[in-house]
PDB file of C-alpha atoms in Angstrom:
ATOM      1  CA  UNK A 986       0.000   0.000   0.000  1.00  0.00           C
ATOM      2  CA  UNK A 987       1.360   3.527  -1.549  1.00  0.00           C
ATOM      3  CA  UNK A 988       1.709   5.929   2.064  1.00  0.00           C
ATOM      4  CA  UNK A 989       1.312   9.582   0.776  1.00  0.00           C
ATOM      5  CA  UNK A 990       5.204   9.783   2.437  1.00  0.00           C
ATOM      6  CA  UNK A 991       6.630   7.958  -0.483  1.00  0.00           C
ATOM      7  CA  UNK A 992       7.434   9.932  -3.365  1.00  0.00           C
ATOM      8  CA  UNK A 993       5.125   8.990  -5.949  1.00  0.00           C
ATOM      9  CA  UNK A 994       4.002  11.442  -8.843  1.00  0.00           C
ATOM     10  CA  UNK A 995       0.531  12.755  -8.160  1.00  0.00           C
ATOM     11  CA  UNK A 996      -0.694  11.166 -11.425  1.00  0.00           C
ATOM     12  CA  UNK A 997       0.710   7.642 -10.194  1.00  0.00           C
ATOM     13  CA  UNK A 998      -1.191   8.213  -6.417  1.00  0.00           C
ATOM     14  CA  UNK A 999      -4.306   8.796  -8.526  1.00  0.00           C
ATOM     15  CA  UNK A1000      -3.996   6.084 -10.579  1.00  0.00           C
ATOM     16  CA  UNK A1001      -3.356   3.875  -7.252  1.00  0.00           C
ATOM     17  CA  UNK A1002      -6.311   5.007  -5.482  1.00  0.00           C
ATOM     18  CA  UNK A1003      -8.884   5.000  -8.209  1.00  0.00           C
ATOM     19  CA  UNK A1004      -8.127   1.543  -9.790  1.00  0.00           C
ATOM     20  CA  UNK A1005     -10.977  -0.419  -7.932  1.00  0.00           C
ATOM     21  CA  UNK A1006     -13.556   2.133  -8.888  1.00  0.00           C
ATOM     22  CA  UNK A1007     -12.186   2.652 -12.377  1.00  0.00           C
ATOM     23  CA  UNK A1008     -12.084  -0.914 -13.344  1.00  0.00           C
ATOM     24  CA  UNK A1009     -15.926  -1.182 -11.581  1.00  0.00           C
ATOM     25  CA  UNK A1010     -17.133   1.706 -13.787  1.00  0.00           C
ATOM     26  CA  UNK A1011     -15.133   0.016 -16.996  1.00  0.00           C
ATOM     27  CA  UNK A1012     -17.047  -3.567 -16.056  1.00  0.00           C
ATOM     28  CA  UNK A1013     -20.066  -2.029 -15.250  1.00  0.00           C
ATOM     29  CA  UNK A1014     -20.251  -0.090 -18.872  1.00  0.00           C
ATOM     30  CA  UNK A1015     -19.369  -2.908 -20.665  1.00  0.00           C
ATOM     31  CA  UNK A1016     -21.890  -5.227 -18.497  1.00  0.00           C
ATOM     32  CA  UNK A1017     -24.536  -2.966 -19.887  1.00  0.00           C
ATOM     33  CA  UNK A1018     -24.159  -3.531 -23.470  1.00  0.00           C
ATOM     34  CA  UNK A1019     -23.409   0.593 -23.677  1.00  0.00           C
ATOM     35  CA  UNK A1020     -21.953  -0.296 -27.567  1.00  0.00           C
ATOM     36  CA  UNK A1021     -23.912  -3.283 -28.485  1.00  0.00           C
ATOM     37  CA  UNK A1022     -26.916  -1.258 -30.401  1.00  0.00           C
ATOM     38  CA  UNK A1023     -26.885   1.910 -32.003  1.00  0.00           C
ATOM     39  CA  UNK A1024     -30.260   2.719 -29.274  1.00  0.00           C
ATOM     40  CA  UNK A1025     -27.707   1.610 -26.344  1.00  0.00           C
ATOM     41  CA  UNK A1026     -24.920   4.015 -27.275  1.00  0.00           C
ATOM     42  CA  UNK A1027     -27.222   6.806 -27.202  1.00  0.00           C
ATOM     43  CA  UNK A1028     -27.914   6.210 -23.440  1.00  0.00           C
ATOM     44  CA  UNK A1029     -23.711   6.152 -23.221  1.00  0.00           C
ATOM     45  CA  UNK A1030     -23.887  10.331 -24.696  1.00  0.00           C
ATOM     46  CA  UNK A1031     -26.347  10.435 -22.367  1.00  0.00           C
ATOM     47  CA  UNK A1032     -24.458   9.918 -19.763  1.00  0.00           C
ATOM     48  CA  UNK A1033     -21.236  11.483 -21.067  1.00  0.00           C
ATOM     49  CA  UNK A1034     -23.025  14.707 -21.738  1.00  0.00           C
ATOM     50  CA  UNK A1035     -24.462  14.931 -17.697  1.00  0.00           C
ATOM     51  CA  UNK A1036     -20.581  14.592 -16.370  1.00  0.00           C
ATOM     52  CA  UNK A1037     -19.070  16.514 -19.106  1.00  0.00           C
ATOM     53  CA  UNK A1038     -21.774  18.823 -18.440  1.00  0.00           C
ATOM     54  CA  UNK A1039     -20.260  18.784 -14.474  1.00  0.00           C
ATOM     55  CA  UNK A1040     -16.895  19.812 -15.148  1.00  0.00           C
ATOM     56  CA  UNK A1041     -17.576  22.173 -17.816  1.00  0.00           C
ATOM     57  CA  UNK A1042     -16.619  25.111 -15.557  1.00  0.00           C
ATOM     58  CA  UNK A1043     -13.531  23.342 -14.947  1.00  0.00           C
ATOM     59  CA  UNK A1044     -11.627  23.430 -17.908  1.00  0.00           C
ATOM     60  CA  UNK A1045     -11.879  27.537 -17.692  1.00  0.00           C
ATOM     61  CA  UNK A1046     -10.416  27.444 -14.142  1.00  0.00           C
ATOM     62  CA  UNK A1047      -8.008  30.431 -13.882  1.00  0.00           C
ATOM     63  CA  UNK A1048      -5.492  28.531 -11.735  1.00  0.00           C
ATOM     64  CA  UNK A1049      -5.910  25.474 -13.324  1.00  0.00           C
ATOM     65  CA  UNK A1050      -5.027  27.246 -17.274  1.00  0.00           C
ATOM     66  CA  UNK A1051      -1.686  28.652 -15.810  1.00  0.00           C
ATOM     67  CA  UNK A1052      -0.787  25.197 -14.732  1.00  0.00           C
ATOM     68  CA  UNK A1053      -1.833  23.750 -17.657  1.00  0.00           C
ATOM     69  CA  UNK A1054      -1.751  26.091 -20.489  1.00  0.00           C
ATOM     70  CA  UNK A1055      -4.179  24.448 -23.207  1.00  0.00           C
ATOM     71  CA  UNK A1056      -6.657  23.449 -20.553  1.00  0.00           C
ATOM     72  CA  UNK A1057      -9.824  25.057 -22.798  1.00  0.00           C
ATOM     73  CA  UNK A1058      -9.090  23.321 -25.665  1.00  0.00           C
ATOM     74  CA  UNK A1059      -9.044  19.752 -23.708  1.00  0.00           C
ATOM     75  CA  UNK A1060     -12.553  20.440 -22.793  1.00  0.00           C
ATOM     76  CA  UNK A1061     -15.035  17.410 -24.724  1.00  0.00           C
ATOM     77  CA  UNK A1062     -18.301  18.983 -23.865  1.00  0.00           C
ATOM     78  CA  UNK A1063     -19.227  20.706 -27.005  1.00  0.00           C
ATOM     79  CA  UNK A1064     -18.463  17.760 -29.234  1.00  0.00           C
ATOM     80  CA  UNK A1065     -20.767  15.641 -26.487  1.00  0.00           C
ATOM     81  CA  UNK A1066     -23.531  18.123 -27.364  1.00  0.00           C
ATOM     82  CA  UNK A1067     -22.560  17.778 -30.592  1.00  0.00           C
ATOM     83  CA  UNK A1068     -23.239  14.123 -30.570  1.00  0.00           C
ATOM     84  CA  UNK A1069     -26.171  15.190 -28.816  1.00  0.00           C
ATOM     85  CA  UNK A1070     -27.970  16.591 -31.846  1.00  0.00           C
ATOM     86  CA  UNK A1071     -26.406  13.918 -34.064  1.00  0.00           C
ATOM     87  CA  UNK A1072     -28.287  11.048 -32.525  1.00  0.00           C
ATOM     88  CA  UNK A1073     -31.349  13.425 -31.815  1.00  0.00           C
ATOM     89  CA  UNK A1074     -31.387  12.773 -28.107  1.00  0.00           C
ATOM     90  CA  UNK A1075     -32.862  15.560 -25.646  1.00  0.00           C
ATOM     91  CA  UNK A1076     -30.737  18.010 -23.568  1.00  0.00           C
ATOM     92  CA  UNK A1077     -31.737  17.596 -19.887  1.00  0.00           C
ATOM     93  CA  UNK A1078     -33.679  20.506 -18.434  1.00  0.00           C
ATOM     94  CA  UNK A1079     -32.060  20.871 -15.417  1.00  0.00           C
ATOM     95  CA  UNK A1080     -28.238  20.804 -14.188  1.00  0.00           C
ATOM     96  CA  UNK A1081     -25.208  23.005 -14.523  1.00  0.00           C
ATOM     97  CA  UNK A1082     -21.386  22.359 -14.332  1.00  0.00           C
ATOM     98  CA  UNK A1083     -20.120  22.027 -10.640  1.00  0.00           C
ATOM     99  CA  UNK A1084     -18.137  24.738  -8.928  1.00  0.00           C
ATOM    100  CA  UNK A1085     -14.899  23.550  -7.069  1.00  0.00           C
ATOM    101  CA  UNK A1086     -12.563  26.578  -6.024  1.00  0.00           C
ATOM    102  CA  UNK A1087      -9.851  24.354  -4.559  1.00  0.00           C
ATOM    103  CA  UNK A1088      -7.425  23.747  -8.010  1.00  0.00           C
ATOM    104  CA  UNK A1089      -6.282  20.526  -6.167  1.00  0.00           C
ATOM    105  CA  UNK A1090      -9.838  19.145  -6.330  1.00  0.00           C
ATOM    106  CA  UNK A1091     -10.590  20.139  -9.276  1.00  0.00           C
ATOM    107  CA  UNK A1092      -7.561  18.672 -10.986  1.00  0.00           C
ATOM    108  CA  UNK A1093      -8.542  14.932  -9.415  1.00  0.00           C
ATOM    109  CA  UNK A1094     -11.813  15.186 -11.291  1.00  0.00           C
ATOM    110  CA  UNK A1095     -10.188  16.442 -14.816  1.00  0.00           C
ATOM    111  CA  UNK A1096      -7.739  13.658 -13.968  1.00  0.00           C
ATOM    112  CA  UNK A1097     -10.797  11.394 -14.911  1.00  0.00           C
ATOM    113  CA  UNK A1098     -11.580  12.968 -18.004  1.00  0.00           C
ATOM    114  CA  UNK A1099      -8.544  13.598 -19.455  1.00  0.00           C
ATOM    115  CA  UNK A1100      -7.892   9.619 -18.693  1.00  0.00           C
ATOM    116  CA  UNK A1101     -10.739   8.159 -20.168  1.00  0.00           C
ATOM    117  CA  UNK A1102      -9.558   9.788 -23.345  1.00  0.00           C
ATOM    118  CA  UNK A1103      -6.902   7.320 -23.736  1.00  0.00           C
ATOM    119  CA  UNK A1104      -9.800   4.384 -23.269  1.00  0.00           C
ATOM    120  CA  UNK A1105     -11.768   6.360 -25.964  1.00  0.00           C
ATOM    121  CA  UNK A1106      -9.181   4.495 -28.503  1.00  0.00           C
ATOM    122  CA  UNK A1107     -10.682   1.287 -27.373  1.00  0.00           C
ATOM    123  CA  UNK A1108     -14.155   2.869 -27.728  1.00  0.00           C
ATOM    124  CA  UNK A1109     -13.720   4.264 -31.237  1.00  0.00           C
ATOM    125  CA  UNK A1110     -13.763   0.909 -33.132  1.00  0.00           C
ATOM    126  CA  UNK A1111     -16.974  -0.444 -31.115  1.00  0.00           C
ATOM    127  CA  UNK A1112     -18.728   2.893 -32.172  1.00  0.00           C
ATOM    128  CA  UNK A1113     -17.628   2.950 -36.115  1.00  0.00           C
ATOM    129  CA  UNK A1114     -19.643  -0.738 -36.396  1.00  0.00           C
ATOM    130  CA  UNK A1115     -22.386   0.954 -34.845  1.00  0.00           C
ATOM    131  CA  UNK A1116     -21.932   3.626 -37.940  1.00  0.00           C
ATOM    132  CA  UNK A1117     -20.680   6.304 -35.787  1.00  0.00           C
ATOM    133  CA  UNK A1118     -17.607   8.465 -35.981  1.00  0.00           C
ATOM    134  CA  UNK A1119     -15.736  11.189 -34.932  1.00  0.00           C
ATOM    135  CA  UNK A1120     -17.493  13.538 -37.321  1.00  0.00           C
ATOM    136  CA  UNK A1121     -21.154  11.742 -36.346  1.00  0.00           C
ATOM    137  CA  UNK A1122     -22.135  10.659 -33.213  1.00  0.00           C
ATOM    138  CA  UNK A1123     -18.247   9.795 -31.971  1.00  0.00           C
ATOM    139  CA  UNK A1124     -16.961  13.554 -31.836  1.00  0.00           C
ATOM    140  CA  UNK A1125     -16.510  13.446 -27.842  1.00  0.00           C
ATOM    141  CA  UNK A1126     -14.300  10.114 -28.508  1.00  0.00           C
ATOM    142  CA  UNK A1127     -12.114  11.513 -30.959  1.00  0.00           C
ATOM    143  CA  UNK A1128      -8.140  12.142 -29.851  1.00  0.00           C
ATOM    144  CA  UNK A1129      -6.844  15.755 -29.188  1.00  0.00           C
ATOM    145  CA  UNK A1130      -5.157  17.185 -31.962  1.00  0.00           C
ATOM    146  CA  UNK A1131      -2.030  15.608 -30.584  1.00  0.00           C
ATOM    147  CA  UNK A1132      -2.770  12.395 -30.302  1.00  0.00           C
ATOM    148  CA  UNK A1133      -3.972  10.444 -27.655  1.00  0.00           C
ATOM    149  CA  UNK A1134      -0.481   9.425 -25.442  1.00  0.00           C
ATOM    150  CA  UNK A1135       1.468  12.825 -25.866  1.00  0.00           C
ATOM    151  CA  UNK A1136      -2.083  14.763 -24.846  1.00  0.00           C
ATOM    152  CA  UNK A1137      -2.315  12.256 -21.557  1.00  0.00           C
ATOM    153  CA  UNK A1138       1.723  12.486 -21.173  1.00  0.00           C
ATOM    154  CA  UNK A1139       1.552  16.496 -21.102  1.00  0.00           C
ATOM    155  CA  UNK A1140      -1.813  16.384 -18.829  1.00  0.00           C
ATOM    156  CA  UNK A1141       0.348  14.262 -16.268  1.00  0.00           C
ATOM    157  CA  UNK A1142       3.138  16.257 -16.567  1.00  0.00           C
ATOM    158  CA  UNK A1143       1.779  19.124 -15.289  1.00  0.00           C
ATOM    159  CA  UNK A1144      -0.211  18.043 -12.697  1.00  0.00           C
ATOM    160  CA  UNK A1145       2.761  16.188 -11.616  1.00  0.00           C
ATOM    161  CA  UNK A1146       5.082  19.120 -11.397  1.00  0.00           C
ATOM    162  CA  UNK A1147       2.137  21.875  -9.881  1.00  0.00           C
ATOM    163  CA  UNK A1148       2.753  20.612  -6.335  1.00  0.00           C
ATOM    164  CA  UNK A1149      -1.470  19.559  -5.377  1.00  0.00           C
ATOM    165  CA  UNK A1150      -2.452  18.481  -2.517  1.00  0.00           C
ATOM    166  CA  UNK A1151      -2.458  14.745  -3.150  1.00  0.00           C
ATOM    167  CA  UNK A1152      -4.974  14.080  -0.546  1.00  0.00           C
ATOM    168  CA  UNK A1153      -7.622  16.761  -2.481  1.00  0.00           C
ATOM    169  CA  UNK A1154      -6.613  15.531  -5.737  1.00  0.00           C
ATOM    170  CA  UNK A1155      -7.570  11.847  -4.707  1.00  0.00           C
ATOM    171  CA  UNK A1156     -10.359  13.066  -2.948  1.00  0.00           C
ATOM    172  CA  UNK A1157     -11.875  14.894  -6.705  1.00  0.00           C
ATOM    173  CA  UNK A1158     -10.637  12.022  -8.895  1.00  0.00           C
ATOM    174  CA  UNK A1159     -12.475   9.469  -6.330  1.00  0.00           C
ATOM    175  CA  UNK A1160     -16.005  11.743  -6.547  1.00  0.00           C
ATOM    176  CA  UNK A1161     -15.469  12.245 -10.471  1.00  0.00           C
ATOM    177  CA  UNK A1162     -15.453   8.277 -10.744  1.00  0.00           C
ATOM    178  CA  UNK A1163     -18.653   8.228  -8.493  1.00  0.00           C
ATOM    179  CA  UNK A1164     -20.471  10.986 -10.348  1.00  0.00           C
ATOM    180  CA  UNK A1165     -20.227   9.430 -13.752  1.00  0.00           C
ATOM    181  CA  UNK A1166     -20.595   5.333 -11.332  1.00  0.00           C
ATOM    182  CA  UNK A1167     -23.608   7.008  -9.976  1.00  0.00           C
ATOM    183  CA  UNK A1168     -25.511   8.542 -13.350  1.00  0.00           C
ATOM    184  CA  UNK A1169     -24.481   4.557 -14.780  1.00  0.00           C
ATOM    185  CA  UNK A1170     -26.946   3.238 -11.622  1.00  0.00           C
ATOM    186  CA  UNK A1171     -29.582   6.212 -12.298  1.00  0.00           C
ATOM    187  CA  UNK A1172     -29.542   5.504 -16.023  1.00  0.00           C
ATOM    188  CA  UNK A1173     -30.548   1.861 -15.574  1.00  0.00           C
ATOM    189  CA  UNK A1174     -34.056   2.137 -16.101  1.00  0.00           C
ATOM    190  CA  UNK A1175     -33.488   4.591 -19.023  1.00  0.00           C
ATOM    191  CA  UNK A1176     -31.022   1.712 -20.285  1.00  0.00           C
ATOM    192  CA  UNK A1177     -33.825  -0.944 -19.826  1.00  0.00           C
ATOM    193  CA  UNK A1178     -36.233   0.922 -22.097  1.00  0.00           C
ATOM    194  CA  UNK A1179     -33.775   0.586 -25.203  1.00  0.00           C
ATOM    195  CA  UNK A1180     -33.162  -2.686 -25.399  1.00  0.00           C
TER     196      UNK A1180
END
């Protein structure tokens, strides 16, 4: 077990502490079929849209941009709205992007963004036999203009370097996971009514 005395990167401790949940939320997408039907994957931009949605606000955060200078442009949520339209789904009524102050919170819970982009790869082929891509339907899975391991290799960079609080920084990564764990376990019945 990692003790926050040893001197592990802040992207590593993250890592660490999230695996259980992150491999649960991984299981519990693929459990539910989320790429198996074209009507399935719509309830998966569902649910990418409500977190997305959530940290919104935190891609513009004014400590976070001089850490981490092309922050904005990381941010997925207008290609999930994007998708949005694409596959005709609604916009929920009600909701707005979270407000965290603390930069060392907030980076835990971009931490779980900007990694799922790397298992977007993954994602990309199931969605193209569904007929989607990343100009219809797949926008929010497409790689940054980098490319998918140099984008995730300069994201931990930085947050390695900035000196967070590792403690806060697990603490947001750990609720990020939960948010998106606990819209999977609200969406069930939504799920159900697609098969």
């Amino acid at each position: 077990m990692t003790k926050m005395s040893d001197p592990l990167s802040l992207s590593l401790r993250l890592k660490d502490a999230t695996h259980t949940l992150h491999a649960d939320l991984d299981k519990n997408i693929m459990a539910h079929g989320l790429f198996s039907s074209a009507d399935k994957y719509k309830s998966f931009v569902q649910l990418q849209y409500l977190f997305h949605r959530d940290i919104n606000d935190l891609y513009n955060h004014d400590q976070l941009l001089e850490i981490i200078p092309d922050l904005a442009t990381r941010n997925r949520f207008a290609q999930v709205c994007q998708d949005m339209q694409d596959l005709n789904l609604p916009f929920p009524e009600a909701g707005s992007s979270i407000c965290i102050q603390d930069a060392s919170t907030a980076i835990g819970w971009l931490y779980v963004a900007e990694g799922s982009k790397l298992g977007a790869n993954f994602l990309t082929k199931l969605v193209e036999k569904l007929g989607f891509t990343e100009n219809f339907g797949g926008r929010h899975l497409a790689a940054d203009p980098g490319g998918r391991g140099p984008s995730w290799n300069a994201f931990k960079s930085a947050i390695d370097l900035a000196g967070f609080d590792p403690v806060l920084a697990t603490a947001g990564a750990k609720s990020g996971f939960m948010r998106v764990k606990n819209y999977m376990m609200t969406s069930n019945a939504l799920i159900g009514t697609l098969n």
